[in-house]
Every structure is written in C-alpha cells, then in structure tokens.
Amino acid sequence: MFAEVSLFWTFIFASIFSAWNLNLYENYQLLQIQLLSQDDVNVLQKIVDVESLEMDFWTPLTDLDNYDKPIIAFVPPSSVNLLIESLEKSKISYSNITDVFRKNFNNHVQMLKDKKHKMKTSKILSTFTLNEYHTLAEIHWYMQALSRKHPQIVKLINIGYSSEGRPLLAVKVGRKFTKNSIWIDAGMHAREWIAPATAVYLLHELAENYENTKEIQFILNKYSFYILPVVNPDGYDYSWKSERFWRKSRSKHNCTFWSCCVGVDLDRNFNISIDLRGHPCRPDYPGPFPFSESETRAVSKFLSENQQHILLAISLHSFGKLLTVPYSFKSDEVENSNFQTYTARHFLQATAFKNEFYTLTQAYKNYKFSIGQEMDWIRLFTNIPLAYSIKLPPTPNEPYGFLLPEDHIVPVSIQAFEGILNMVKSLNYLY
C-alpha cells in the first residue's frame, strides 16, 4: 500500500541521522508484574514513590478491582536489584521478559540502521510507504505533498511551535463549505510510534480516496478533519536519534549548574487536577504548572478557538488496545455519557473483526493516577461534546510494547480507521 509522491530529501534527511547516537539500553531489564491483591498494588505504588529508584512503567498502576492485565516495568541496571528484592520480599509475582524484549529491540535497531543506510545512499524518495515508520521530517514532507496534490480538500496548518522551535504541523481535510469538524491528534508521547503512523494513514485514506470512494465523499462533504500527527515533535525526533523510549517533551526543568531534568509528559500538562508533586526527572512529570509547555498551549488554543464546530476529539496513543472515555482523575461520568457510549460502541462494532477487539473503559478505571489529560480538559473547559483516547495495539500481554513491528502498522491503522469512520457516521444521529 503506497502513496506516490516525489520528495527531495538531500539535506533534510541527511541531517536526521547525522547525530544518531541511539541508546542500546544495555543491562536494562523488562519485568512483567502480576498484581494479585490490593496489598500488591499498594506496595508497588510505594516502590514507584521512592525518589532514588529509577523505573519506567509502560503500563499504569491502578486499583486491582479495575485491572486484570500485567504491569510492565522497564528498569535500568541501577534499580534492577532493588526492585526485584522489593517484589520478592512482598511476594509479588513477576516474570523477567528481558530476552523477548532484547530480541524485539535488536530487530528494531536493525530496522533503523537499514533506514539510515537507505537515506545515505538515496537522493530522492520516490514513494512514501504506509507500512513503515517515518521520521518527523518525512511525515511533514508527506503532509506538504498531500496539500499540494489535493489543494481542494487538504490544507496545511501550523498551530504553533514546540519548545525547541519545531512547527506543530496539522492538516485540515474537507470541503470549504463543511460546518462541523473532527479533531485527531497523535504523537503526544514520543515513543508511541504507531500513533503518528496511524494518523498519517488516516490522512492518506481521506485525501487519496475522496474522489473515488462514495463513503469518503459523503463524510468529507459533511465534516472536516483536523489531523495533527505529531503533537510532540521534539520528543519524537529525539526518540529516533537517541532515546527510543523517550516519552516526554524536551523542555528543561529543575536546572542546576551541572544538569537539568528534561521534558514534561504533555498528556499530564492540561489544566485538570494537575499533580505538582511529580519529580521533574520522572517520565510522567506533569510540569511545573498547567500549560507550562508550548505544545499544550498551542493545542488548547486551537481547540478553544474552534470548539464551536468540533463535534468529536480523538487522541491516539499506545499501547493497550483500549478505547477510553473521560474522566481519568475522578470516577464521575461525563454529563452526556449516553452519547459518549453510543459513539464509542460504533467504534467497537467496526473494529471487532478477525477476533481482534478493543475494550471500552473509563480512563479512571485503568489510569487512575493519570491527571492533566487532554480529553478531560476538552470535556470540562470546551464545548466539544465528545472526547476519547484510543490506546492502539499491542495489548500488555503481547511481547512488543512500544516496539510494534512495521508489518503491524497497516493492519492496526485499517482497524482504527474503520472504527473512527463509524464513530463519525454515528454523529449523524446525535447532532
């Protein structure tokens, strides 16, 4: 499946890997932790709160009553022994899946090396393939190419700039006369590469199939789509060049003469019950204050200015294979929960094929300790009536985590595209 474009990339792509210094995470370990009691949850939460213990949880902690999947912890060498000692002392069951992780990571590194070699030996990119991961520069070039190829329905929009000065490039796909619109963003967390890849696939399908697909024509004649494939361009670019599992933005905080803690978790930085107790060096640091980051300020400004005609807002993430609804910071349902559930079930119906299913859940049940999320802010501080967060595959029980192989990109994207289209079609019965 290809989108034919001609992209000159001599200096752009030559510079992408010029400073390529990828962390190989030697002696890191990946643990799969199974919580069997509420005491286990409490103990693990206490371990997380130990300031001196470095640890990156790839799946969130929550109450056992609402959780039946393993916790995945990525642990640096300095913390491995302490974590394992704490788990064994508390009789918490765990499995060491480092061998599986190492195999997947080595395959991923080889993919990056092959891409680096391809960029060095080529002077022109004749095709933009949808079945591979792309750098930030490639994604932006493709967005520009589509806007030139389909100027009647694709418009390039710069909604702001990142902390390091990179543009936050979005596209509007739709006819000029449409009144209502859909917002889709991705790449808020840098390491979740499947999310931007899926957003680009959605953009491609809408733009390239408008003229020959009646279903797409009907939808784009009624709704416009605003698609922002990479909310966090600094972090995404950094995850390609240096730290593959980098999550946050790249702004600097808590600086001393010798060093700074870098980055903020952008999906914890919106103005909702923000927790200011987080340590600045942790992967989920919410920031020094709400909207401290230029990226979240740009997104919130755009959504606020366009809230009167946006009916549906979706943020793409990974991993978990979940469709989550607000709220994440409290157990209360949103005021129009019947509408929210109605539209969500249209997503579930369209994505339930080949024995592959998404799970619908309130964010609070699976992400109880998540605060400052975009979708919560949207529901409480704008007039946008529907907001969701889609956690794309894989599930925590699968061996890939953030290293989903490239041959999964198109199947994952097709499933998400079908689900989102069905959600949009359900709006006809609500508004």
XYZ file of C-alpha atoms in Angstrom:
431
model
C 0.000 0.000 0.000
C 1.748 3.117 -1.200
C 1.154 6.806 -1.666
C 3.095 8.033 -4.688
C 4.940 11.264 -4.053
C 8.286 12.722 -5.018
C 10.208 14.107 -2.076
C 13.630 15.694 -2.331
C 15.446 14.973 0.872
C 19.138 15.559 0.235
C 19.943 17.845 3.172
C 16.804 17.238 5.229
C 17.229 13.503 5.637
C 21.000 13.572 5.608
C 20.818 15.606 8.798
C 18.339 13.313 10.534
C 20.896 10.703 11.470
C 23.951 12.944 11.442
C 23.835 12.978 15.248
C 22.429 9.460 15.503
C 23.556 8.098 18.859
C 20.945 5.556 19.846
C 20.931 4.279 23.416
C 21.114 0.478 23.246
C 19.844 0.102 26.838
C 22.489 -2.417 27.802
C 21.706 -4.325 31.012
C 18.208 -2.865 31.225
C 15.540 -5.390 32.161
C 11.866 -5.644 31.325
C 9.663 -7.146 34.014
C 6.052 -8.281 33.757
C 4.478 -7.866 37.169
C 1.210 -9.564 38.102
C -0.783 -7.929 40.896
C -2.887 -10.414 42.842
C -4.136 -8.302 45.743
C -4.762 -4.727 46.749
C -1.736 -5.009 49.011
C 0.364 -5.732 45.914
C -0.955 -2.558 44.306
C -0.123 -0.513 47.394
C 3.369 -1.966 47.693
C 4.141 -1.342 44.047
C 2.868 2.224 44.352
C 5.218 2.766 47.291
C 8.099 1.434 45.200
C 7.214 3.959 42.485
C 7.269 6.755 45.046
C 10.835 6.044 46.119
C 12.672 9.008 44.625
C 16.005 7.247 44.265
C 14.556 4.321 42.319
C 14.591 4.906 38.570
C 11.884 2.990 36.780
C 9.709 3.395 33.706
C 6.265 1.812 33.913
C 4.976 1.056 30.425
C 1.519 0.240 31.760
C -0.202 2.244 34.504
C -0.863 1.363 38.097
C -4.490 1.254 39.172
C -6.783 -0.407 41.680
C -6.867 -4.188 41.394
C -10.650 -4.216 41.179
C -10.378 -2.485 37.827
C -7.266 -4.166 36.480
C -6.651 -7.640 35.077
C -3.556 -7.105 32.925
C 0.119 -7.262 33.904
C 2.204 -4.241 34.809
C 5.205 -3.789 32.501
C 8.260 -2.159 34.109
C 11.384 -1.105 32.176
C 14.170 -0.995 34.718
C 17.715 0.441 34.413
C 20.652 -1.527 35.844
C 20.900 0.764 38.877
C 17.392 -0.162 40.037
C 17.000 -3.799 38.976
C 18.224 -5.426 42.159
C 16.238 -3.134 44.444
C 13.012 -3.671 42.510
C 13.366 -7.447 42.362
C 14.284 -7.549 46.038
C 11.189 -5.483 46.895
C 8.923 -7.665 44.773
C 10.225 -10.921 46.221
C 10.106 -9.595 49.769
C 6.461 -8.671 49.249
C 5.747 -11.979 47.460
C 4.573 -10.173 44.319
C 4.605 -12.409 41.260
C 6.691 -11.284 38.285
C 8.289 -12.615 35.106
C 11.524 -11.434 33.542
C 10.837 -10.946 29.829
C 14.129 -9.249 29.003
C 15.132 -11.908 26.457
C 11.969 -11.280 24.444
C 12.469 -7.533 24.730
C 16.109 -7.771 23.628
C 15.177 -9.755 20.533
C 12.497 -7.225 19.552
C 14.768 -4.276 20.299
C 17.639 -5.692 18.241
C 15.246 -6.159 15.306
C 14.095 -2.576 15.777
C 17.658 -1.242 15.815
C 18.418 -3.146 12.617
C 15.394 -1.503 11.011
C 16.759 1.905 11.984
C 20.210 1.049 10.624
C 18.677 -0.092 7.330
C 16.769 3.171 7.112
C 19.902 5.172 7.878
C 21.759 3.359 5.088
C 18.870 3.952 2.702
C 18.905 7.676 3.457
C 22.648 7.921 2.923
C 22.592 6.132 -0.434
C 19.444 7.729 -1.904
C 18.921 11.252 -3.143
C 15.218 11.098 -3.787
C 12.323 9.302 -2.125
C 10.021 8.098 -4.886
C 7.380 6.564 -2.623
C 6.089 7.284 0.850
C 5.181 3.883 2.233
C 2.464 3.454 4.798
C 3.862 0.176 6.079
C 6.959 1.630 7.726
C 7.747 4.130 10.479
C 8.778 7.602 9.352
C 10.861 10.385 10.824
C 9.365 13.751 11.701
C 10.849 15.292 8.544
C 9.323 12.578 6.362
C 5.907 12.996 7.967
C 5.982 16.776 7.471
C 7.119 16.411 3.880
C 4.300 13.978 3.166
C 1.741 16.340 4.671
C 3.071 19.109 2.435
C 2.973 16.805 -0.578
C -0.666 15.888 0.014
C -1.621 19.551 0.410
C -0.024 20.275 -2.973
C -1.569 17.235 -4.624
C -5.108 17.792 -3.278
C -5.382 21.555 -2.659
C -9.183 21.433 -2.954
C -9.545 19.314 0.214
C -6.163 19.349 2.048
C -4.847 22.461 3.768
C -1.622 22.600 5.783
C -1.903 24.425 9.130
C 0.809 25.437 11.591
C -0.859 25.701 15.003
C 2.272 26.698 16.926
C 5.816 25.711 17.799
C 7.495 23.284 20.167
C 9.855 24.300 22.952
C 12.796 23.735 20.583
C 11.152 25.690 17.775
C 9.778 22.891 15.592
C 6.419 23.594 13.916
C 3.280 21.802 15.078
C 2.010 20.942 11.602
C -1.580 19.835 11.188
C -3.785 19.393 8.152
C -7.405 20.182 7.520
C -9.052 17.629 5.238
C -12.500 18.507 3.937
C -14.556 20.819 1.788
C -14.653 24.559 2.426
C -18.418 24.553 2.970
C -18.482 21.995 5.812
C -19.659 23.397 9.147
C -18.666 20.668 11.595
C -15.317 19.020 12.149
C -13.356 16.239 13.854
C -10.055 16.648 15.728
C -7.462 13.840 15.746
C -4.019 14.152 17.307
C -1.188 11.685 17.875
C 2.408 11.524 18.978
C 1.883 13.257 22.307
C 4.174 10.649 23.841
C 7.346 10.394 21.771
C 7.922 6.644 21.966
C 4.445 5.672 20.766
C 5.436 5.456 17.093
C 2.362 3.522 15.998
C 0.191 6.570 16.825
C 1.730 9.017 14.267
C 1.899 6.170 11.738
C -1.842 5.573 12.194
C -2.627 9.301 11.975
C -0.708 9.519 8.685
C -2.637 6.501 7.401
C -5.944 8.225 8.243
C -4.778 11.354 6.428
C -3.778 9.309 3.382
C -7.064 7.406 3.200
C -9.169 10.552 3.451
C -7.155 12.595 0.955
C -6.378 9.948 -1.643
C -9.795 8.262 -1.704
C -12.071 11.303 -1.743
C -12.611 11.287 -5.489
C -13.253 7.560 -5.933
C -14.928 6.429 -2.697
C -18.524 7.435 -2.052
C -18.291 6.829 1.685
C -15.312 9.199 1.997
C -17.049 11.750 -0.228
C -20.149 11.677 1.944
C -18.155 12.130 5.154
C -15.853 14.893 3.858
C -18.798 16.764 2.363
C -20.317 16.835 5.832
C -17.291 17.034 8.164
C -13.755 18.367 8.029
C -10.910 16.574 9.792
C -8.137 18.373 11.640
C -5.240 15.911 11.973
C -2.083 16.659 13.977
C 0.152 13.574 13.553
C 2.916 14.649 15.966
C 1.986 16.811 18.970
C 5.450 16.315 20.449
C 7.903 16.878 17.562
C 10.934 17.452 19.812
C 10.429 14.233 21.740
C 9.565 12.242 18.628
C 12.700 13.424 16.837
C 14.769 12.649 19.944
C 13.308 9.125 20.132
C 14.664 8.496 16.630
C 18.115 9.884 17.276
C 18.921 8.931 20.839
C 16.403 7.547 23.368
C 13.941 5.183 21.690
C 11.770 5.009 24.811
C 11.681 8.741 25.494
C 8.170 9.804 26.494
C 8.165 13.498 27.344
C 8.743 16.788 25.587
C 12.260 18.289 25.565
C 11.841 21.444 27.643
C 14.242 21.914 30.557
C 13.244 21.988 34.230
C 14.801 21.923 37.697
C 18.148 23.051 36.301
C 21.295 23.270 38.370
C 24.786 24.368 37.410
C 25.554 20.799 36.306
C 22.367 19.435 34.775
C 18.655 19.767 34.045
C 15.698 17.438 34.146
C 14.358 17.385 30.608
C 10.776 17.212 29.441
C 7.151 17.140 30.544
C 4.516 14.482 29.961
C 2.284 16.520 27.648
C -0.807 14.448 28.403
C -0.460 15.352 32.074
C 0.038 19.078 31.448
C -3.541 20.151 30.679
C -5.367 22.198 33.274
C -7.148 19.366 35.078
C -6.337 18.408 38.680
C -2.654 18.659 37.839
C -0.364 16.912 40.327
C 2.607 19.167 41.067
C 4.275 16.597 43.295
C 5.858 14.658 40.434
C 9.637 14.598 40.239
C 10.920 16.570 37.208
C 13.120 13.695 36.044
C 10.351 11.072 36.010
C 8.798 10.007 32.675
C 5.329 11.133 33.808
C 6.330 14.542 35.201
C 3.252 16.796 34.688
C 5.187 20.053 34.550
C 5.752 22.961 36.949
C 2.270 24.334 36.295
C -0.684 23.704 33.927
C 0.037 24.543 30.294
C 3.688 25.164 31.055
C 4.542 23.641 27.671
C 4.310 25.422 24.337
C 2.858 22.274 22.756
C -0.108 22.001 25.141
C -0.697 25.756 24.942
C -0.842 25.538 21.135
C -3.242 22.584 21.136
C -5.524 24.092 23.777
C -5.558 27.446 21.967
C -6.519 25.832 18.653
C -9.236 23.689 20.215
C -10.622 26.640 22.179
C -10.765 28.821 19.076
C -12.509 26.080 17.046
C -14.644 24.474 19.759
C -17.950 25.672 18.353
C -17.723 23.416 15.301
C -15.656 20.446 16.577
C -18.012 17.594 17.492
C -15.504 14.843 18.201
C -11.920 14.878 19.538
C -9.684 11.791 19.482
C -6.143 11.374 20.752
C -4.170 8.362 19.501
C -1.782 6.635 21.907
C -0.269 3.227 22.603
C -0.296 0.669 23.933
C -3.200 -1.285 25.404
C -5.898 -1.747 22.756
C -8.354 0.365 24.708
C -10.944 2.992 23.879
C -11.006 5.238 26.929
C -13.580 7.854 27.880
C -13.328 10.668 30.461
C -12.598 11.140 33.223
C -9.156 9.997 34.284
C -8.912 11.953 37.546
C -12.314 11.059 39.004
C -14.876 8.276 38.706
C -17.749 10.564 37.687
C -19.245 10.039 34.263
C -19.473 12.903 31.785
C -22.806 14.672 31.538
C -23.706 13.211 28.142
C -22.405 9.735 28.955
C -25.161 8.105 26.887
C -23.951 9.955 23.765
C -20.344 9.196 24.647
C -21.107 5.480 24.998
C -23.258 5.419 21.856
C -20.450 6.789 19.697
C -17.875 4.555 21.415
C -19.879 1.436 20.647
C -19.807 2.344 16.961
C -16.024 2.236 17.182
C -16.151 -1.160 18.900
C -18.559 -2.588 16.324
C -16.408 -1.541 13.382
C -13.160 -2.794 14.923
C -14.437 -6.212 16.029
C -13.136 -8.379 13.216
C -10.714 -11.303 12.890
C -11.102 -11.957 16.629
C -9.422 -8.629 17.374
C -11.279 -6.483 19.877
C -10.832 -3.158 21.631
C -12.032 -2.739 25.214
C -14.164 0.246 26.213
C -13.289 1.640 29.622
C -13.458 4.817 31.630
C -9.940 6.204 31.929
C -10.222 6.398 35.719
C -10.572 2.629 35.947
C -7.394 1.877 34.026
C -5.385 5.063 34.542
C -6.438 6.199 37.994
C -3.212 8.042 38.718
C -3.264 9.938 35.412
C -4.029 13.617 35.767
C -3.953 16.606 33.445
C -5.145 14.639 30.412
C -6.207 16.366 27.222
C -9.580 14.628 26.897
C -10.589 15.603 30.450
C -9.715 19.232 29.766
C -11.680 19.127 26.500
C -14.834 17.913 28.218
C -14.639 20.351 31.140
C -13.299 23.506 29.526
C -14.591 23.481 25.930
C -17.911 22.958 24.175
C -16.619 19.924 22.278
C -19.219 17.276 23.198
C -17.235 14.052 22.631
C -13.642 13.235 23.550
C -11.764 9.924 23.561
C -8.292 8.484 23.895
C -7.533 5.421 21.778
C -4.753 3.169 23.064
C -3.651 1.358 19.919
C -2.205 -2.189 19.918
C -0.472 -4.187 21.168
C -2.026 -5.369 24.432
C 0.130 -5.708 27.583
C 0.004 -9.491 27.137
C 1.753 -9.284 23.757
C 5.566 -9.169 23.601
C 6.067 -5.926 21.678
C 5.208 -2.951 23.878
C 6.362 0.201 22.062
C 8.317 -1.869 19.521
C 5.386 -2.940 17.379
C 6.921 -4.341 14.148
C 6.356 -2.450 10.913
C 4.265 -5.237 9.398
C 1.623 -4.437 12.044
C 1.262 -0.783 11.017
C -1.236 -1.197 8.192
C -3.498 -3.765 9.949
C -3.586 -1.593 13.092
C -4.262 1.540 11.026
C -7.026 -0.085 8.970
C -8.805 -1.230 12.114
C -8.542 2.207 13.723
C -9.636 3.942 10.516
C -12.751 1.781 10.234
C -13.598 2.435 13.858
C -13.143 6.195 13.637
C -15.188 6.404 10.429
C -18.010 4.562 12.146
C -17.828 6.967 15.081
C -18.116 9.895 12.674
C -21.091 8.318 10.938
C -22.817 7.895 14.298
C -22.741 11.681 14.719
C -25.495 11.926 12.107
C -27.918 10.505 14.671
C -26.778 12.742 17.517
C -26.191 16.216 16.064
